[in-house]
Short mmCIF file of C-alpha atoms (C1' of nucleotides) in Angstrom, two decimals:
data_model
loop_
_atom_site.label_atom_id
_atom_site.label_comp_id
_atom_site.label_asym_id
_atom_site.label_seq_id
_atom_site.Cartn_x
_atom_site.Cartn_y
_atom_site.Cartn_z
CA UNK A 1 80.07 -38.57 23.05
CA UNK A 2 76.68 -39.73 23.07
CA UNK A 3 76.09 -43.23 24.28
CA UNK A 4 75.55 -46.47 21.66
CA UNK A 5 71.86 -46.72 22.91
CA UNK A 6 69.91 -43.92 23.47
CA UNK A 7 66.69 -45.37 24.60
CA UNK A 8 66.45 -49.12 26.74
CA UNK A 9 63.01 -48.24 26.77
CA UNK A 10 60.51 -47.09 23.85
CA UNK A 11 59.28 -43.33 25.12
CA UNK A 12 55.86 -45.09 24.84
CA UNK A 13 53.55 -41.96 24.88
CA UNK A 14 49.69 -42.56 26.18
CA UNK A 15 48.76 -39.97 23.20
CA UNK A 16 46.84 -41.70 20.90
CA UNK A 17 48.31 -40.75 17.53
CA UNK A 18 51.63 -42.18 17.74
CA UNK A 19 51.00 -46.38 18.40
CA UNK A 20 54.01 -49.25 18.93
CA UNK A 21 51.46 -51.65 18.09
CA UNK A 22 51.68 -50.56 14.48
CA UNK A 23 54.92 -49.72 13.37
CA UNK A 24 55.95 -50.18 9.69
CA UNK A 25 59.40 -49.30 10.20
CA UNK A 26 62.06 -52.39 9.22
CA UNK A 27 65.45 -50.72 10.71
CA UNK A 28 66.24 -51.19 14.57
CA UNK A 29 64.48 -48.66 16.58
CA UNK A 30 67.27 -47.85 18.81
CA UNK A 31 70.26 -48.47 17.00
CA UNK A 32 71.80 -44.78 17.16
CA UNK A 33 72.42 -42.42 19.75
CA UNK A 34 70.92 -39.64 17.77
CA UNK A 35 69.94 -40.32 14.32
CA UNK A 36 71.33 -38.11 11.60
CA UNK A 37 68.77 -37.06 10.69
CA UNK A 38 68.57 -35.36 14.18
CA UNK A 39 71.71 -34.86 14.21
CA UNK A 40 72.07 -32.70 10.85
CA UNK A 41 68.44 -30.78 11.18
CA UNK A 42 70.07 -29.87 14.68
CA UNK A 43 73.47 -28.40 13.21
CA UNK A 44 71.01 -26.49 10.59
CA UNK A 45 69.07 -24.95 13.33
CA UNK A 46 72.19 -23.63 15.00
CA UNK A 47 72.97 -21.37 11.95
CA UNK A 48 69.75 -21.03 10.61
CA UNK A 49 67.07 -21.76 13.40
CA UNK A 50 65.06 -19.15 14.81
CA UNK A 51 66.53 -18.38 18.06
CA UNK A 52 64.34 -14.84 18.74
CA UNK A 53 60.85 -15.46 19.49
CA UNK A 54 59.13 -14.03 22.15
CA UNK A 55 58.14 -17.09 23.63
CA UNK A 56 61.43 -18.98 23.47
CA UNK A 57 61.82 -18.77 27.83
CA UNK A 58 61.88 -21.88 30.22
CA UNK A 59 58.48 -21.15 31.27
CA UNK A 60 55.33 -23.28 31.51
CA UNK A 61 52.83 -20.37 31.32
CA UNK A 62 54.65 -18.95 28.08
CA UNK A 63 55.35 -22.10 25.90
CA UNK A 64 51.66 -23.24 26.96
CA UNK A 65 50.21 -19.83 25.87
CA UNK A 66 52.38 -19.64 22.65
CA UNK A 67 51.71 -23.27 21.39
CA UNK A 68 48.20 -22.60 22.07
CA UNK A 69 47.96 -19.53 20.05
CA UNK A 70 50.28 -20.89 17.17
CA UNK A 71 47.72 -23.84 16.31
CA UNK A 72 46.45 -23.13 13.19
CA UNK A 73 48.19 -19.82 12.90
CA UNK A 74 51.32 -18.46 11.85
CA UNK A 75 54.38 -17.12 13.86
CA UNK A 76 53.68 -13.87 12.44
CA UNK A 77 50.32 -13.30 12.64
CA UNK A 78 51.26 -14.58 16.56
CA UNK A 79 53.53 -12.47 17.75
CA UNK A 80 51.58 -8.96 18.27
CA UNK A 81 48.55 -10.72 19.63
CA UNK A 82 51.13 -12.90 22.46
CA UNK A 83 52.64 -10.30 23.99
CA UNK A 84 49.19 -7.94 24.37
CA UNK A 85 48.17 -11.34 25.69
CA UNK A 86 50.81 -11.63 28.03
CA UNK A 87 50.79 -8.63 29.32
CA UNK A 88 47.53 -8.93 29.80
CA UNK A 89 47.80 -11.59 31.92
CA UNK A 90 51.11 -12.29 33.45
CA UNK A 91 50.79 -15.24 35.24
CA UNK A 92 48.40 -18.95 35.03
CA UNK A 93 46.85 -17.38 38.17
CA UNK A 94 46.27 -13.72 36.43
CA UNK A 95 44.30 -15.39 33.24
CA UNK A 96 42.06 -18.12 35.35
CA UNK A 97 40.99 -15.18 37.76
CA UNK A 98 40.17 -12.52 34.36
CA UNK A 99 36.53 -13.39 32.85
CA UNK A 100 35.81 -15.21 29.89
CA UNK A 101 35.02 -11.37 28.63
CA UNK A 102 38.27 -10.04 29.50
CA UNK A 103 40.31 -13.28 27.48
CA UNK A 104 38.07 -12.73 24.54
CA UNK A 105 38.76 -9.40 24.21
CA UNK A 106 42.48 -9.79 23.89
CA UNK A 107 42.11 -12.72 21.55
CA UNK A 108 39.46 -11.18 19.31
CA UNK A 109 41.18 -11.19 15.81
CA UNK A 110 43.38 -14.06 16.44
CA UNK A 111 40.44 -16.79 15.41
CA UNK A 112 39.26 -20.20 16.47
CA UNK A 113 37.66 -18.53 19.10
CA UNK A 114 37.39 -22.17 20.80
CA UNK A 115 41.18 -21.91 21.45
CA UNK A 116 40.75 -18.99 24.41
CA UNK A 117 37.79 -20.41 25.93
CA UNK A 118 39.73 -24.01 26.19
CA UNK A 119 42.45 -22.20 27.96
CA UNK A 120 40.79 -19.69 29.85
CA UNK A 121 38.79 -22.85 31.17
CA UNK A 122 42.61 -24.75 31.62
CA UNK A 123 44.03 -21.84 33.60
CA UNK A 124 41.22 -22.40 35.99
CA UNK A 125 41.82 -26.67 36.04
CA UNK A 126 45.70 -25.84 36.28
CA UNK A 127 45.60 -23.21 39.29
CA UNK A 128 42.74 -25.47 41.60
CA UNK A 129 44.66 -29.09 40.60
CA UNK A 130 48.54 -27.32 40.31
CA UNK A 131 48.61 -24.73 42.54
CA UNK A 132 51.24 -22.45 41.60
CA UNK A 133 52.85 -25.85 39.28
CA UNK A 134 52.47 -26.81 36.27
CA UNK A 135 51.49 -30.25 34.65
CA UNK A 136 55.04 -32.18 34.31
CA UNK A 137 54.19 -34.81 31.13
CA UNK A 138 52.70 -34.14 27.61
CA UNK A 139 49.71 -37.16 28.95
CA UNK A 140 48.71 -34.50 31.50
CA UNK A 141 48.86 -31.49 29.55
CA UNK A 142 46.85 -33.05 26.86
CA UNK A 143 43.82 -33.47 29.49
CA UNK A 144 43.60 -30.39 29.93
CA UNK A 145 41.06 -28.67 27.42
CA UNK A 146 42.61 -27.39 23.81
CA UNK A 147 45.80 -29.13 24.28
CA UNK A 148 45.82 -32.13 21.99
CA UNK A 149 49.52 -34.63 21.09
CA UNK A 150 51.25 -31.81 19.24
CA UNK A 151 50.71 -29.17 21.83
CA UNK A 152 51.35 -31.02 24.71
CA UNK A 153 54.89 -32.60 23.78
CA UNK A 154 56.12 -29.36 22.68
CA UNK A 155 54.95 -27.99 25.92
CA UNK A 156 56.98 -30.43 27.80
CA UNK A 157 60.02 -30.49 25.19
CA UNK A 158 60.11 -27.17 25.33
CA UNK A 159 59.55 -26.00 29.17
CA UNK A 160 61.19 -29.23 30.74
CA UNK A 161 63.54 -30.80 28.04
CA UNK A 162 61.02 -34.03 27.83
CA UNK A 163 61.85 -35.82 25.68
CA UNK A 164 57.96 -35.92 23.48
CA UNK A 165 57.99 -36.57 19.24
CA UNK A 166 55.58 -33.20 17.78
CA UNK A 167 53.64 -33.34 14.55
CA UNK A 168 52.04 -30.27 14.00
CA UNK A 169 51.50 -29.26 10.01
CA UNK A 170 55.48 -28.15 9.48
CA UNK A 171 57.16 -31.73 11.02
CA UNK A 172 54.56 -33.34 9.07
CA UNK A 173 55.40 -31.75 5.87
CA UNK A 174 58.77 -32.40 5.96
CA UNK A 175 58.15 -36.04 7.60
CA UNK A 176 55.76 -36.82 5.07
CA UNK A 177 58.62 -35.71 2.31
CA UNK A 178 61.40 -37.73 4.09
CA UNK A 179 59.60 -40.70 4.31
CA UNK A 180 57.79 -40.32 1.54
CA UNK A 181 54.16 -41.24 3.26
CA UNK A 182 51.22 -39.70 1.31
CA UNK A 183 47.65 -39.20 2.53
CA UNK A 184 46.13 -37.68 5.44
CA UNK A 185 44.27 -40.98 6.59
CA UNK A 186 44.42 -42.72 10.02
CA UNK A 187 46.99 -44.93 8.90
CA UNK A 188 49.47 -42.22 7.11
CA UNK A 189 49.33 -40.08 10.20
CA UNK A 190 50.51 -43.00 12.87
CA UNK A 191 52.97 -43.93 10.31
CA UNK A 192 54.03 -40.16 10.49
CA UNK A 193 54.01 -40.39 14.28
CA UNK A 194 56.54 -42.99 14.54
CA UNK A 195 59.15 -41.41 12.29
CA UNK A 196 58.58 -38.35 14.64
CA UNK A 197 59.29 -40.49 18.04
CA UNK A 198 62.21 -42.40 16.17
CA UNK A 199 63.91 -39.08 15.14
CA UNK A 200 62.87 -37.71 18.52
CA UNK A 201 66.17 -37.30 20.42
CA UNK A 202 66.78 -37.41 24.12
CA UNK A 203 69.59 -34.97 24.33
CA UNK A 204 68.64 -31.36 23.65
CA UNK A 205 65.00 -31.92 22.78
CA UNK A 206 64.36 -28.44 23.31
CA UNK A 207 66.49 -27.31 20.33
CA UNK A 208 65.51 -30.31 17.90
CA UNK A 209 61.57 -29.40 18.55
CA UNK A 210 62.43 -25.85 17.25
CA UNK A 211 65.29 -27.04 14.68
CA UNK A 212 61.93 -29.67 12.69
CA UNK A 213 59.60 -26.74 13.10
CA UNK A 214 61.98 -24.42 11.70
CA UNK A 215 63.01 -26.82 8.89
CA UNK A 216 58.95 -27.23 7.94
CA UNK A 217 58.47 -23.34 8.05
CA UNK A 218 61.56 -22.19 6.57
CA UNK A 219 63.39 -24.99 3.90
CA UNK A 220 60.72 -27.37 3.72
CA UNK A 221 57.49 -25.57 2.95
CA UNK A 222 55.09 -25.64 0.07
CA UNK A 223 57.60 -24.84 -2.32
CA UNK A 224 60.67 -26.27 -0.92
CA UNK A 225 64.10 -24.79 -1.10
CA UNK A 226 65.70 -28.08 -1.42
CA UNK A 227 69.16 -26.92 -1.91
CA UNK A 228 69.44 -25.43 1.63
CA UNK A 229 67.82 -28.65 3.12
CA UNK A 230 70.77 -30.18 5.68
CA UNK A 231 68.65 -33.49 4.58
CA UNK A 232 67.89 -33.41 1.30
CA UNK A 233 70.61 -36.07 0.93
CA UNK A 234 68.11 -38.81 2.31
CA UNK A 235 65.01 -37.49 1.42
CA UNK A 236 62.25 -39.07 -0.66
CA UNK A 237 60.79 -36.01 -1.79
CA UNK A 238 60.65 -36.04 -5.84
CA UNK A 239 59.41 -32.29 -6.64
CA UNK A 240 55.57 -32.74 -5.80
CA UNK A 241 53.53 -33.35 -3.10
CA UNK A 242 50.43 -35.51 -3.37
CA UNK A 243 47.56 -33.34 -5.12
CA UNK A 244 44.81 -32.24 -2.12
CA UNK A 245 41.29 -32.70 -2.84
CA UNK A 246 39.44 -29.72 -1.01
CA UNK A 247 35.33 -29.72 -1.45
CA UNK A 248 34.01 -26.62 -2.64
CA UNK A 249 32.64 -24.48 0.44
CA UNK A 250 29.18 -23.88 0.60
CA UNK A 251 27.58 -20.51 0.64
CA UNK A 252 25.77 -18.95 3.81
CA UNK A 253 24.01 -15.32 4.21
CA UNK A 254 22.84 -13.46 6.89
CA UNK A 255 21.51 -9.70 7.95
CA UNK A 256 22.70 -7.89 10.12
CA UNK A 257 20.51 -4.85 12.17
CA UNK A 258 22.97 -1.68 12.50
CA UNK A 259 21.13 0.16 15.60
CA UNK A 260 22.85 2.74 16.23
CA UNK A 261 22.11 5.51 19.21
CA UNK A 262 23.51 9.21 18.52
CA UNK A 263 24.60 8.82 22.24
CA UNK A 264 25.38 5.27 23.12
CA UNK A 265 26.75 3.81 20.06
CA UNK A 266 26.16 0.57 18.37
CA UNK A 267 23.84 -2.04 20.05
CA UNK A 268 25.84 -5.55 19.86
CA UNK A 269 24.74 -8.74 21.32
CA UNK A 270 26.68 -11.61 22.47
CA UNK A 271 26.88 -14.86 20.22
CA UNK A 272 26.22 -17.83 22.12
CA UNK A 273 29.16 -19.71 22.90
CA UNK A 274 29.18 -22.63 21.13
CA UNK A 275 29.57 -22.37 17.11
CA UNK A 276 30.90 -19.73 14.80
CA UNK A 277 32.84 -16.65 16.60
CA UNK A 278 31.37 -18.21 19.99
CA UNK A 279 31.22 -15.97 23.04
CA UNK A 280 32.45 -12.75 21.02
CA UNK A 281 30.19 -9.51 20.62
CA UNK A 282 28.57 -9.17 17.29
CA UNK A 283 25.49 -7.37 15.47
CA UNK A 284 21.42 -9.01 15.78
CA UNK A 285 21.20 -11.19 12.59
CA UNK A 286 19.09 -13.34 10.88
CA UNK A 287 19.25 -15.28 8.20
CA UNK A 288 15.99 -14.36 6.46
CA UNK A 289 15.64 -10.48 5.89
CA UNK A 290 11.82 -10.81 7.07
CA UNK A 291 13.16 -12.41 10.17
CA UNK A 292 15.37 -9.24 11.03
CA UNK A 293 12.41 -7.04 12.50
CA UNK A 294 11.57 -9.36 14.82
CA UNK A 295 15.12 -9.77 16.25
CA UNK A 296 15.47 -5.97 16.44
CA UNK A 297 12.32 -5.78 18.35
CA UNK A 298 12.74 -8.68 20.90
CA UNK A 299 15.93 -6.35 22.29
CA UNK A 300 13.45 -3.70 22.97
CA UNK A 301 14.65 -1.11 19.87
CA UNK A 302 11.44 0.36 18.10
CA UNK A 303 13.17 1.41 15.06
CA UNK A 304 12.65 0.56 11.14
CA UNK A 305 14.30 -1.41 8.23
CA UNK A 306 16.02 1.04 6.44
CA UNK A 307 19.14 0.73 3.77
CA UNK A 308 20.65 -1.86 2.85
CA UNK A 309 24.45 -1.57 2.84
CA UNK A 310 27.09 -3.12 0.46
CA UNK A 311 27.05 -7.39 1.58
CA UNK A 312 30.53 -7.92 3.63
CA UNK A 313 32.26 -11.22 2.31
CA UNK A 314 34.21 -13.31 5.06
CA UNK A 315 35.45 -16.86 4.52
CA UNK A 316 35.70 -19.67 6.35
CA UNK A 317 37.46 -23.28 6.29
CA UNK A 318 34.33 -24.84 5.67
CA UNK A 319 32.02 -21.87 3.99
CA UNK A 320 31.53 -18.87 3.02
CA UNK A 321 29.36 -16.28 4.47
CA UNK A 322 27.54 -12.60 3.01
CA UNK A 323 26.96 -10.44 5.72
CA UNK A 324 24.31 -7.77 4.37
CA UNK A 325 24.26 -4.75 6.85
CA UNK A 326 20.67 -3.14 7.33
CA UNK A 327 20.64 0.09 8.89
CA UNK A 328 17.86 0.35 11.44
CA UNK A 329 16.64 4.30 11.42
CA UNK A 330 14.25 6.38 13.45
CA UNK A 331 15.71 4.68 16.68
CA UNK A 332 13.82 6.44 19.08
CA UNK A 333 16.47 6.49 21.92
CA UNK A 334 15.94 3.34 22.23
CA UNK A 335 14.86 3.32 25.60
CA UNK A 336 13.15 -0.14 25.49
CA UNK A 337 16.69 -1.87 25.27
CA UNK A 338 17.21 -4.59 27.73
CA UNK A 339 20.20 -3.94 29.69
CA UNK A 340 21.43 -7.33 30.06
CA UNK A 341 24.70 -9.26 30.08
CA UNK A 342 24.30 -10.14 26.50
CA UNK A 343 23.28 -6.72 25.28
CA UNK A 344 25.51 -3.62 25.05
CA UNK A 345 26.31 -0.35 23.27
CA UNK A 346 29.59 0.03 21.90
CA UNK A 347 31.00 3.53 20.57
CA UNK A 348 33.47 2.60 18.74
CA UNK A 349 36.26 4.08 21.50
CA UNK A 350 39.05 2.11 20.80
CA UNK A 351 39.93 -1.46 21.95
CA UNK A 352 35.85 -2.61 22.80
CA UNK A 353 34.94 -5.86 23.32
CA UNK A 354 35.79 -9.10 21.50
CA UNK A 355 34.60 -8.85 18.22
CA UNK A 356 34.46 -10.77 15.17
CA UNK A 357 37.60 -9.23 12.52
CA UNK A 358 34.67 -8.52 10.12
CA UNK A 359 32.71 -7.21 12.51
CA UNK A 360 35.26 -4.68 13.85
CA UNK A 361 35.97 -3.72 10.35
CA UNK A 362 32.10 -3.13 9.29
CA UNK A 363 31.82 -1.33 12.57
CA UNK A 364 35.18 1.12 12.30
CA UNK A 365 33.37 2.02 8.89
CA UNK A 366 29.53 2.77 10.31
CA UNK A 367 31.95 4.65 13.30
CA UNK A 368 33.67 6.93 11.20
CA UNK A 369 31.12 8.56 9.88
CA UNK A 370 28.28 9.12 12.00
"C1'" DG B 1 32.95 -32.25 10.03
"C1'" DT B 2 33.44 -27.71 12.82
"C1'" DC B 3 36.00 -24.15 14.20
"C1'" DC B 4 39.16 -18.14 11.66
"C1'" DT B 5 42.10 -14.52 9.77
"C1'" DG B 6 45.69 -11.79 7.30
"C1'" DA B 7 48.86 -12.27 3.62
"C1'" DT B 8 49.73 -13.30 -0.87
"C1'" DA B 9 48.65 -14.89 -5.50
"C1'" DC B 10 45.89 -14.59 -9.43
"C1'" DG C 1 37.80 -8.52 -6.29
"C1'" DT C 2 38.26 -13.67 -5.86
"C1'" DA C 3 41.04 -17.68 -4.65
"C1'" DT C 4 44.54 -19.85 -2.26
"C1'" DC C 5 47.62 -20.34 1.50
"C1'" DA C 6 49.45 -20.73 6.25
"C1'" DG C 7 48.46 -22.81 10.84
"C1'" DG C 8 45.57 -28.59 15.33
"C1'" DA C 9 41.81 -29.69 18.67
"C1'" DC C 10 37.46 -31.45 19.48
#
DNA sequence: GTCCTGATAC
DNA sequence: GTATCAGGAC
């Protein structure tokens, strides 16, 4: 059996979201072994959990990598892009020795390009201050750069059986449901922390981090399938959520030069690396068509504006951006072209460097007919 | 507020 | 085709 009292101590966590200071709960904090709550969500996940992913090994390197790859983005849209990434680069070592290229490239598709540069940049603090270790608590995983609360308990929860409460966007859906706490304010989401710690079991925190992930992604999600919910019996949930206010996104355009060289390809250049698609390899723009001559011509290429092609339409969280292709003719072998480390021909031979997902796909259509 | 993309729904 | 949806860190 479990013992009366689970916790003598409150698993006080130096992360900032969840905070003792403010607690609104009523009930005893450590009155049950493992709440029921745990307790059913846990029997769920044994029948129902997913116990197949490719990341679901004891090891540091893997959960680290997975968690970081599943922020913002689904299991699904994951899994290919993990174990290219993996195989890759096999070890902490193998990824803080490749170049910021190199991780790019394998994570080009995958979005929130921010996410590989933080942990190309972490593989480097984790080798010089580890060695061949790991970081041992969610406080020192979340130093390191693109690990925030969420990541870095179910790091440790899931590669050392920590004991560390999660609340990425699934725990909080079905947290926020439970408890009934609307809003996505400051105060909601430490309110939302501390059911998370007080469900947070010590014994088999491995499994219970997967079990109230599962439950989020698979019974409790936008539409909830209540009826196979193992705790719909004491949940507050009355049929709808509180309605989201979302801001309409604003528009942005650009042009973008196609150069393109009979024998070298297409001429990219390499966005700087802070802001959108930072560090990958995309096409000279500017935002003012006039402007676009000028660009062309400061990388050395003496062509012309030519055609316009049909505008590309890609959106983001926070806007929503035309890309209108220009095709730049009578390149005259281009000879001028600066052959620098942010300049390069690409022809459009299969994996390339990392490039935007709208890029690649403009590109692969310029490529296949020359 | 700033960072993305593929899937699915209209 | 256009809109919405799914996913945390800085």
């Amino acid at each position: 059996m479990e013992p009366a009292v689970q916790r003598l101590e409150p698993q006080r966590s130096r992360l900032h979201a969840p905070d003792p200071g403010r607690r609104v709960e009523t009930r005893p904090r450590y009155s049950l072994a493992v709440d029921e709550f745990a307790l059913k969500v846990l029997a769920w996940y044994r029948r129902h959990g997913r116990h197949d992913l490719p990341w679901q090994v004891p090891d540091p390197y893997v959960r680290w990598l997975a968690e970081v790859m599943l922020q913002q983005t689904t299991v699904t849209a994951v899994i290919p892009y993990f174990q290219r990434f993996l195989a890759a680069f096999p070890s902490v070592r193998a990824l803080a020795q490749a170049s910021q290229d190199e991780v790019l490239a394998q994570w080009a598709g995958l979005g929130y390009y921010a996410r590989a540069r933080h942990l190309h940049a972490a593989a480097r603090v984790i080798t010089e201050h580890y060695g061949d270790g790991f970081p041992r608590t969610a406080d020192a995983w979340a130093a390191l750069p693109g690990v925030g609360p969420s990541t870095a308990a179910a790091i440790v929860a899931f590669a050392f059986g920590v004991p560390a409460p999660i609340l990425d966007a699934n725990v909080r859906r079905v947290l926020s449901r439970y408890h009934a706490v609307s809003g996505r304010d400051a105060r909601a989401l430490r309110t939302l922390w501390t059911h998370a710690r007080d469900h947070t079991p010590t014994h088999e925190v491995a499994a219970y981090t997967q079990a109230i992930m599962d439950l989020g992604a698979l019974v409790c999600r936008k539409a909830p399938d209540c009826a196979a919910c193992p705790v719909a019996a004491g949940c507050a949930f009355e049929g709808e959520d509180a309605p989201t206010v979302r801001r309409a996104r604003p528009e942005r355009a650009v042009f973008m030069a196609v150069i393109r060289d009979p024998a070298r390809g297409v001429l990219l250049v390499r966005r700087p690396s802070h802001g959108i698609w930072g560090g990958l390899w995309s096409l000279p723009e500017s935002v003012e068509l006039d402007d676009l001559p000028a660009v062309v011509a400061a990388l050395g290429v003496d062509g012309r504006m030519g055609m316009a092609c049909a505008p590309v339409h890609h959106t983001f969280t926070h806007f929503r951006l035309t890309i209108t292709p220009i095709l730049v003719e009578g390149v005259s072998q281009a000879f001028g072209v600066a052959e620098h480390h942010d300049v390069m021909w690409y022809k459009g031979d299969g994996s390339g460097p990392g490039m935007p997902a709208p890029i690649r796909r403009l590109l692969n259509q310029f490529l296949e007919v020359p």
